[in-house]
CSV table of C-alpha atoms and ligand atoms in Angstrom, one decimal:
chain,number,residue,atom,x,y,z
A,1,MET,CA,-15.9,174.1,14.5
A,2,GLU,CA,-15.8,177.9,14.2
A,3,ILE,CA,-12.1,177.8,14.7
A,4,GLU,CA,-11.7,175.0,12.2
A,5,GLU,CA,-13.5,177.1,9.6
A,6,LYS,CA,-11.2,180.0,10.3
A,7,VAL,CA,-8.2,177.8,10.1
A,8,ARG,CA,-9.3,176.5,6.7
A,9,LYS,CA,-9.6,180.0,5.4
A,10,LYS,CA,-6.2,181.0,6.7
A,11,ARG,CA,-4.6,178.0,5.2
A,12,ALA,CA,-6.3,178.7,1.9
A,13,GLU,CA,-4.6,182.2,2.0
A,14,GLY,CA,-1.3,180.4,2.3
A,15,ILE,CA,-0.7,181.3,6.0
A,16,ASP,CA,1.5,178.9,8.0
A,17,ILE,CA,-0.6,177.5,10.8
A,18,ILE,CA,0.8,175.7,13.9
A,19,ASP,CA,-2.1,173.6,15.1
A,20,PHE,CA,-2.5,172.8,18.8
A,21,GLY,CA,-6.2,172.4,18.4
A,22,ILE,CA,-7.3,168.8,18.3
A,23,GLY,CA,-6.2,166.0,20.6
A,24,ASP,CA,-5.0,163.8,17.7
A,25,PRO,CA,-1.5,162.4,18.0
A,26,ASP,CA,0.9,163.4,15.3
A,27,LEU,CA,3.1,160.4,16.0
A,28,PRO,CA,2.6,157.2,14.0
A,29,THR,CA,1.1,153.9,15.2
A,30,PRO,CA,3.8,151.5,16.4
A,31,PRO,CA,4.9,149.5,13.3
A,32,ALA,CA,4.2,146.1,15.0
A,33,ILE,CA,0.5,147.1,15.3
A,34,VAL,CA,0.3,148.4,11.7
A,35,GLU,CA,1.9,145.1,10.5
A,36,GLU,CA,-0.7,143.1,12.6
A,37,VAL,CA,-3.6,145.1,11.0
A,38,LYS,CA,-2.2,144.2,7.5
A,39,ARG,CA,-1.8,140.6,8.5
A,40,GLN,CA,-5.3,140.4,9.9
A,41,LEU,CA,-6.7,142.2,6.8
A,42,ASP,CA,-5.2,139.4,4.6
A,43,ASP,CA,-7.4,136.9,6.2
A,44,PRO,CA,-10.8,136.7,4.4
A,45,GLU,CA,-12.4,135.5,7.7
A,46,ASN,CA,-11.8,139.1,8.9
A,47,HIS,CA,-13.7,140.7,6.0
A,48,ARG,CA,-17.1,139.6,7.4
A,49,TYR,CA,-19.5,141.2,9.8
A,50,PRO,CA,-17.9,141.4,13.3
A,51,SER,CA,-19.9,140.9,16.5
A,52,SER,CA,-21.1,144.3,17.7
A,53,SER,CA,-20.2,143.2,21.3
A,54,GLY,CA,-16.6,142.3,20.2
A,55,GLU,CA,-15.0,139.1,19.2
A,56,PRO,CA,-14.6,136.7,22.1
A,57,GLU,CA,-10.8,136.5,21.9
A,58,VAL,CA,-10.6,140.3,21.8
A,59,ARG,CA,-12.8,140.7,24.9
A,60,ARG,CA,-10.5,138.1,26.6
A,61,ALA,CA,-7.5,140.2,25.6
A,62,VAL,CA,-9.1,143.3,27.3
A,63,ALA,CA,-9.8,141.3,30.4
A,64,ASP,CA,-6.2,140.0,30.5
A,65,TRP,CA,-4.9,143.5,30.1
A,66,TYR,CA,-7.1,144.8,33.0
A,67,LYS,CA,-5.6,142.0,35.2
A,68,LYS,CA,-2.1,142.9,34.2
A,69,ARG,CA,-2.4,146.6,34.2
A,70,PHE,CA,-4.8,147.3,37.1
A,71,ASN,CA,-5.1,143.9,38.9
A,72,VAL,CA,-8.8,143.9,38.1
A,73,SER,CA,-10.5,140.6,37.3
A,74,LEU,CA,-13.2,140.7,34.6
A,75,ASP,CA,-15.4,138.1,33.0
A,76,PRO,CA,-14.7,138.6,29.3
A,77,ASP,CA,-18.2,137.5,28.3
A,78,GLY,CA,-20.3,139.6,30.6
A,79,GLU,CA,-18.1,142.5,31.7
A,80,VAL,CA,-16.3,143.6,28.5
A,81,VAL,CA,-17.7,145.1,25.3
A,82,ILE,CA,-15.5,146.3,22.4
A,83,LEU,CA,-16.3,149.8,21.1
A,84,ILE,CA,-15.8,151.7,17.8
A,85,GLY,CA,-13.7,154.1,19.8
A,86,GLY,CA,-14.4,155.3,23.4
A,87,LYS,CA,-16.6,158.1,22.1
A,88,GLU,CA,-19.1,155.7,20.7
A,89,GLY,CA,-19.7,154.0,24.0
A,90,ILE,CA,-19.7,157.2,26.0
A,91,ALA,CA,-22.5,158.5,23.8
A,92,ASN,CA,-24.4,155.2,23.6
A,93,ILE,CA,-24.4,154.5,27.3
A,94,CYS,CA,-27.0,157.2,27.7
A,95,ARG,CA,-29.2,155.7,25.0
A,96,ALA,CA,-29.1,152.5,27.0
A,97,PHE,CA,-29.9,153.8,30.5
A,98,VAL,CA,-31.1,157.4,30.5
A,99,ASN,CA,-34.7,158.4,29.9
A,100,PRO,CA,-35.8,161.7,28.5
A,101,GLY,CA,-35.8,164.4,31.2
A,102,GLU,CA,-33.5,162.5,33.5
A,103,LYS,CA,-30.4,164.3,34.9
A,104,VAL,CA,-26.8,163.5,33.9
A,105,LEU,CA,-23.9,164.9,35.8
A,106,CYS,CA,-21.3,166.3,33.3
A,107,PRO,CA,-17.9,167.8,34.3
A,108,ASP,CA,-17.5,171.4,33.2
A,109,PRO,CA,-15.1,172.0,31.6
A,110,GLY,CA,-15.3,168.6,30.0
A,111,TYR,CA,-15.2,166.4,26.9
A,112,PRO,CA,-18.3,167.6,25.1
A,113,VAL,CA,-19.7,164.2,24.3
A,114,TYR,CA,-20.8,163.7,27.9
A,115,SER,CA,-23.3,166.6,27.8
A,116,GLN,CA,-24.1,166.6,24.1
A,117,GLY,CA,-23.6,163.2,22.3
A,118,GLY,CA,-24.6,161.4,25.4
A,119,THR,CA,-27.1,163.5,27.4
A,120,LEU,CA,-28.7,165.9,24.9
A,121,LEU,CA,-29.1,163.3,22.1
A,122,SER,CA,-31.0,161.2,24.7
A,123,ASP,CA,-33.3,164.2,25.5
A,124,ALA,CA,-31.9,164.1,29.0
A,125,VAL,CA,-30.7,167.1,31.0
A,126,PRO,CA,-27.0,167.8,31.5
A,127,ILE,CA,-26.2,169.1,35.0
A,128,LYS,CA,-22.9,171.0,35.1
A,129,VAL,CA,-20.4,169.7,37.6
A,130,PRO,CA,-17.8,172.5,37.9
A,131,ILE,CA,-14.2,171.4,38.1
A,132,ARG,CA,-12.2,174.3,39.4
A,133,PRO,CA,-8.4,174.9,39.9
A,134,GLU,CA,-9.0,175.6,43.7
A,135,LYS,CA,-10.0,172.0,44.0
A,136,ASN,CA,-7.3,170.6,41.7
A,137,PHE,CA,-10.0,170.3,39.0
A,138,LEU,CA,-11.9,167.7,41.0
A,139,PRO,CA,-15.7,167.9,41.6
A,140,ASP,CA,-17.1,168.7,45.0
A,141,LEU,CA,-18.9,165.5,45.6
A,142,ASP,CA,-20.8,166.9,48.6
A,143,SER,CA,-22.6,169.5,46.5
A,144,LEU,CA,-23.8,167.2,43.7
A,145,PRO,CA,-27.6,166.5,43.2
A,146,SER,CA,-28.3,163.0,44.4
A,147,ASP,CA,-31.2,162.4,42.0
A,148,ALA,CA,-29.2,162.1,38.7
A,149,ARG,CA,-29.3,159.0,36.6
A,150,LEU,CA,-25.7,159.0,35.5
A,151,PHE,CA,-22.4,160.6,36.3
A,152,TYR,CA,-19.5,161.0,33.8
A,153,LEU,CA,-16.0,161.6,35.2
A,154,ASN,CA,-12.7,161.6,33.4
A,155,TYR,CA,-9.1,161.6,34.7
A,156,PRO,CA,-6.4,162.1,33.5
A,157,ASN,CA,-8.6,164.9,32.4
A,158,ASN,CA,-9.4,166.5,29.1
A,159,PRO,CA,-9.1,169.5,28.9
A,160,THR,CA,-7.3,170.3,32.2
A,161,GLY,CA,-4.6,167.6,32.4
A,162,ALA,CA,-5.6,167.0,36.0
A,163,VAL,CA,-5.1,163.6,37.6
A,164,VAL,CA,-6.8,161.7,40.4
A,165,THR,CA,-5.9,159.7,43.5
A,166,LYS,CA,-7.2,156.3,44.3
A,167,GLU,CA,-8.7,157.8,47.4
A,168,PHE,CA,-10.8,160.2,45.4
A,169,LEU,CA,-12.0,157.5,43.2
A,170,TRP,CA,-13.0,155.5,46.2
A,171,ARG,CA,-15.1,158.5,47.4
A,172,ALA,CA,-16.6,159.0,43.9
A,173,THR,CA,-17.6,155.4,43.5
A,174,THR,CA,-19.0,155.2,47.0
A,175,TRP,CA,-21.0,158.4,46.4
A,176,CYS,CA,-22.5,156.9,43.2
A,177,THR,CA,-23.4,153.7,45.1
A,178,GLU,CA,-25.0,155.6,47.9
A,179,THR,CA,-27.1,157.8,45.6
A,180,ASP,CA,-27.8,155.0,43.1
A,181,THR,CA,-26.2,156.9,40.3
A,182,ILE,CA,-24.6,155.1,37.3
A,183,PHE,CA,-20.9,155.9,37.3
A,184,CYS,CA,-19.2,156.3,33.9
A,185,TYR,CA,-15.5,156.6,34.3
A,186,ASP,CA,-13.7,157.7,31.2
A,187,ASN,CA,-10.1,156.5,31.4
A,188,ALA,CA,-9.1,157.4,27.9
A,189,TYR,CA,-5.8,158.9,29.0
A,190,SER,CA,-4.8,156.2,31.6
A,191,GLU,CA,-1.6,155.4,29.8
A,192,MET,CA,-0.6,159.0,29.0
A,193,THR,CA,0.9,160.1,32.3
A,194,PHE,CA,4.2,161.7,33.2
A,195,ASP,CA,6.8,161.9,36.0
A,196,ASP,CA,6.0,159.2,38.6
A,197,TYR,CA,2.2,159.3,38.2
A,198,VAL,CA,0.5,156.1,37.2
A,199,ALA,CA,-3.3,156.4,36.6
A,200,PRO,CA,-5.6,154.0,38.4
A,201,SER,CA,-8.8,152.3,37.2
A,202,ALA,CA,-12.0,153.2,39.0
A,203,LEU,CA,-12.8,149.5,38.9
A,204,GLY,CA,-9.9,148.9,41.2
A,205,CYS,CA,-11.3,151.5,43.6
A,206,CYS,CA,-14.7,150.2,44.4
A,207,GLN,CA,-16.6,147.3,45.8
A,208,GLY,CA,-19.0,146.5,43.1
A,209,GLY,CA,-21.6,149.1,42.3
A,210,ARG,CA,-23.0,150.4,39.0
A,211,LEU,CA,-19.7,151.4,37.4
A,212,ILE,CA,-18.6,151.2,33.8
A,213,GLU,CA,-15.2,152.3,32.6
A,214,PHE,CA,-14.2,153.4,29.1
A,215,GLY,CA,-10.8,152.8,27.5
A,216,THR,CA,-9.4,153.4,24.1
A,217,LEU,CA,-6.3,152.6,22.0
A,218,SER,CA,-6.5,156.1,20.4
A,219,LYS,CA,-4.1,158.0,22.5
A,220,THR,CA,-2.0,155.1,24.0
A,221,PHE,CA,-0.9,153.7,20.7
A,222,ASN,CA,-1.6,156.7,18.3
A,223,MET,CA,-4.6,154.9,16.8
A,224,THR,CA,-7.3,157.6,16.7
A,225,GLY,CA,-8.1,156.8,13.0
A,226,TYR,CA,-8.6,153.0,13.7
A,227,ARG,CA,-11.6,153.7,15.9
A,228,ILE,CA,-11.2,151.0,18.6
A,229,GLY,CA,-11.9,151.1,22.3
A,230,PHE,CA,-13.7,149.2,25.0
A,231,ALA,CA,-16.0,149.4,28.0
A,232,VAL,CA,-15.7,147.2,31.1
A,233,GLY,CA,-17.5,146.9,34.4
A,234,ASP,CA,-20.9,146.0,35.8
A,235,ALA,CA,-22.5,143.2,33.8
A,236,LYS,CA,-25.9,144.9,33.6
A,237,LEU,CA,-24.4,148.1,32.2
A,238,VAL,CA,-22.3,146.2,29.7
A,239,ALA,CA,-25.3,144.2,28.6
A,240,GLY,CA,-27.3,147.4,28.1
A,241,LEU,CA,-24.6,148.9,26.0
A,242,LYS,CA,-24.3,145.8,23.9
A,243,LYS,CA,-28.1,145.8,23.4
A,244,VAL,CA,-28.1,149.3,22.1
A,245,LYS,CA,-25.0,148.7,19.9
A,246,ALA,CA,-26.6,145.6,18.4
A,247,GLN,CA,-29.3,147.9,17.0
A,248,ILE,CA,-27.0,150.6,15.8
A,249,ASP,CA,-23.7,149.3,14.7
A,250,SER,CA,-22.1,146.0,13.6
A,251,GLY,CA,-19.0,146.4,15.6
A,252,ALA,CA,-15.4,147.6,14.9
A,253,PRO,CA,-13.9,145.9,11.8
A,254,MET,CA,-12.6,142.5,12.7
A,255,PHE,CA,-9.0,143.1,11.5
A,256,ILE,CA,-8.8,146.2,13.8
A,257,GLN,CA,-10.3,144.3,16.7
A,258,LYS,CA,-7.8,141.5,16.3
A,259,ALA,CA,-4.9,143.9,15.9
A,260,MET,CA,-5.9,145.3,19.3
A,261,ILE,CA,-4.9,142.0,20.9
A,262,LYS,CA,-1.4,142.5,19.7
A,263,ALA,CA,-1.3,146.0,21.1
A,264,LEU,CA,-2.6,145.0,24.5
A,265,GLU,CA,-0.3,142.0,24.7
A,266,MET,CA,2.7,144.3,24.5
A,267,TYR,CA,2.1,144.8,28.3
A,268,ASN,CA,4.0,142.2,30.3
A,269,GLY,CA,2.7,143.5,33.6
A,270,ALA,CA,1.5,146.8,35.0
A,271,GLU,CA,4.5,148.6,33.4
A,272,ARG,CA,3.8,150.4,30.2
A,273,PRO,CA,5.7,148.8,27.2
A,274,GLN,CA,8.6,150.5,25.4
A,275,VAL,CA,6.5,151.8,22.5
A,276,VAL,CA,4.1,153.6,24.9
A,277,MET,CA,7.0,154.9,27.0
A,278,ASP,CA,8.6,156.3,23.8
A,279,ASN,CA,5.5,158.3,23.2
A,280,ILE,CA,5.3,159.5,26.7
A,281,LYS,CA,8.9,160.7,26.5
A,282,VAL,CA,8.1,162.8,23.4
A,283,TYR,CA,5.0,164.3,25.0
A,284,GLN,CA,6.8,165.0,28.2
A,285,GLU,CA,9.6,166.9,26.4
A,286,ARG,CA,7.0,168.9,24.5
A,287,ARG,CA,5.1,169.6,27.7
A,288,ASN,CA,8.3,170.8,29.4
A,289,VAL,CA,9.3,173.1,26.5
A,290,MET,CA,5.8,174.5,26.3
A,291,VAL,CA,5.5,175.1,30.1
A,292,LYS,CA,8.9,176.7,30.2
A,293,GLY,CA,8.2,179.0,27.2
A,294,LEU,CA,4.8,180.0,28.6
A,295,ARG,CA,6.2,180.8,32.0
A,296,ALA,CA,8.9,182.9,30.3
A,297,LEU,CA,6.1,184.8,28.6
A,298,GLY,CA,4.7,185.6,32.1
A,299,TYR,CA,1.9,182.9,32.3
A,300,LYS,CA,1.4,180.8,35.4
A,301,ILE,CA,1.1,177.2,34.5
A,302,ASP,CA,2.0,173.9,36.2
A,303,PRO,CA,3.2,170.9,34.1
A,304,PRO,CA,0.2,168.5,34.0
A,305,LYS,CA,0.8,164.9,35.2
A,306,GLY,CA,-1.4,163.4,32.5
A,307,THR,CA,-2.8,163.9,28.9
A,308,PHE,CA,-1.1,165.8,26.2
A,309,TYR,CA,-3.1,169.0,27.0
A,310,LEU,CA,-2.0,172.2,28.6
A,311,TRP,CA,-4.8,174.2,30.2
A,312,LEU,CA,-3.7,177.8,30.2
A,313,ARG,CA,-5.4,180.6,32.1
A,314,VAL,CA,-5.6,183.7,30.0
A,315,ASP,CA,-6.6,187.3,30.8
A,316,MET,CA,-9.4,187.7,28.3
A,317,PRO,CA,-12.4,185.8,26.9
A,318,SER,CA,-11.1,182.5,25.6
A,319,MET,CA,-12.6,183.0,22.1
A,320,LYS,CA,-10.9,186.4,21.8
A,321,PHE,CA,-7.6,184.9,22.9
A,322,ALA,CA,-7.9,182.0,20.4
A,323,GLU,CA,-8.7,184.5,17.7
A,324,LYS,CA,-5.6,186.6,18.5
A,325,MET,CA,-3.5,183.5,18.4
A,326,LEU,CA,-5.0,182.6,15.1
A,327,ASN,CA,-3.9,185.9,13.7
A,328,ALA,CA,-0.3,184.8,14.6
A,329,GLY,CA,-0.9,181.5,12.9
A,330,ILE,CA,-1.4,179.5,16.1
A,331,VAL,CA,-4.4,177.3,16.8
A,332,CYS,CA,-5.5,176.6,20.4
A,333,THR,CA,-9.0,175.7,21.6
A,334,PRO,CA,-11.0,178.2,23.5
A,335,GLY,CA,-11.9,176.9,26.9
A,336,VAL,CA,-15.5,177.9,26.6
A,337,GLY,CA,-15.9,175.1,24.1
A,338,PHE,CA,-15.6,172.7,27.0
A,339,GLY,CA,-18.3,174.4,29.0
A,340,GLU,CA,-19.1,177.6,30.9
A,341,PHE,CA,-16.4,177.0,33.5
A,342,GLY,CA,-13.8,176.6,30.8
A,343,GLU,CA,-14.1,180.4,30.1
A,344,GLY,CA,-10.9,182.3,30.7
A,345,TYR,CA,-8.8,179.3,29.6
A,346,VAL,CA,-7.5,177.9,26.4
A,347,ARG,CA,-6.3,174.3,25.7
A,348,PHE,CA,-3.1,173.4,23.8
A,349,ALA,CA,-2.7,169.8,22.5
A,350,THR,CA,1.0,169.2,22.2
A,351,THR,CA,0.7,167.4,18.9
A,352,GLN,CA,3.5,169.4,17.3
A,353,PRO,CA,7.2,168.7,17.3
A,354,VAL,CA,9.4,170.7,19.6
A,355,ALA,CA,10.7,173.0,16.8
A,356,ARG,CA,7.1,174.0,16.0
A,357,ILE,CA,6.4,174.6,19.6
A,358,GLU,CA,9.4,176.9,19.8
A,359,GLU,CA,8.3,178.7,16.7
A,360,ALA,CA,4.8,179.2,18.2
A,361,LEU,CA,6.3,180.5,21.5
A,362,GLU,CA,8.4,183.0,19.4
A,363,ARG,CA,5.3,184.2,17.6
A,364,MET,CA,3.5,184.6,20.9
A,365,ALA,CA,6.4,186.6,22.3
A,366,LYS,CA,6.3,188.9,19.3
A,367,MET,CA,2.5,189.3,19.8
B,1,PLP,C1,-11.8,162.5,27.5
B,1,PLP,C2,-11.9,161.7,26.2
B,1,PLP,N1,-12.6,160.6,26.3
B,1,PLP,C3,-12.8,159.8,25.2
B,1,PLP,C4,-12.3,160.2,24.0
B,1,PLP,C5,-12.6,159.3,22.8
B,1,PLP,O1,-11.6,158.8,22.1
B,1,PLP,P1,-11.8,157.7,21.0
B,1,PLP,O2,-13.3,157.8,20.6
B,1,PLP,O3,-10.9,158.1,19.9
B,1,PLP,O4,-11.5,156.4,21.6
B,1,PLP,C6,-11.5,161.3,23.9
B,1,PLP,C7,-11.0,161.8,22.6
B,1,PLP,O5,-10.5,162.8,22.4
B,1,PLP,C8,-11.3,162.1,25.0
B,1,PLP,O6,-10.6,163.3,25.0
């Protein structure tokens, strides 16, 4: 927020800003989905209160997608809930299951909603789970406290771009079962992966257990502004989330929910459809240009296999680096904003076209 305020001032001064700050796709929603939203909006039936759990046919579409994409079978009535974006469910799951004073394991660096919107707003205690480059940004399961109520984990990872193996997910789900910890797996970037990497679902890597997984259309289909996502998994966890939601919201607008069906039906099997692959191609090219440019400037960075983020080690406090960048008209996010262990890094979201990335690299070179 501090950076945003500074950016606003710079823009007001007429300074040209290249913004790699927020993970908000600059590419448009695929036209077929936009058309479907319009079509659904024309139907007065869709102007009414939706169900806060999600319309039955929409839950069915999510279950069908899980079968196609991950070969995971779900009961659409008991094991699927539609969300107003993944963030909403990630925050509300704590309201449903975490009591004041209980411990919640939160990756650090990590998506801030785990420790703040989820944990702190429930008067619970966030426990930092360091994810470090020496361990490929995976947590050390053997060193985690076993008395926590809930454990958030997210791969492909924001902010590091790290990815996970099925084997690791097996270990994480087993650890949660053994310690009776609720496992919240955030798979927001499951479809945004590069090279040959295909992201698994944690649900495909466990034998039951108290696991809930979060998904969203935000990044896959460039739909951040529509606010639509879902959570799937253990029926008791899904029921708890539905119960909280029923008291807080009235569900995602029906015309958005129903358009989600069209988006998910674009998948014929596990393969990502053309519209998604077109996006991936764009982000992969940007990633490559950025990595090559940063390396030419002397930075050490590996191309991430997932997400549209680049997590760059810098040789000064991250806030100071971000400020210097801002003076050159470039916005990146200081790593410390993602937690204590994010210090010394900055995050770039490659939400700018290649020409702007090249311009930013030139500015950095001059600096
Ligand atoms: C790791 C992670 N999870 C969840 C979300 C939530 O996305 P949305 O609420 O748009 O579905 C984001 C968004 O940036 C994210 O980075």
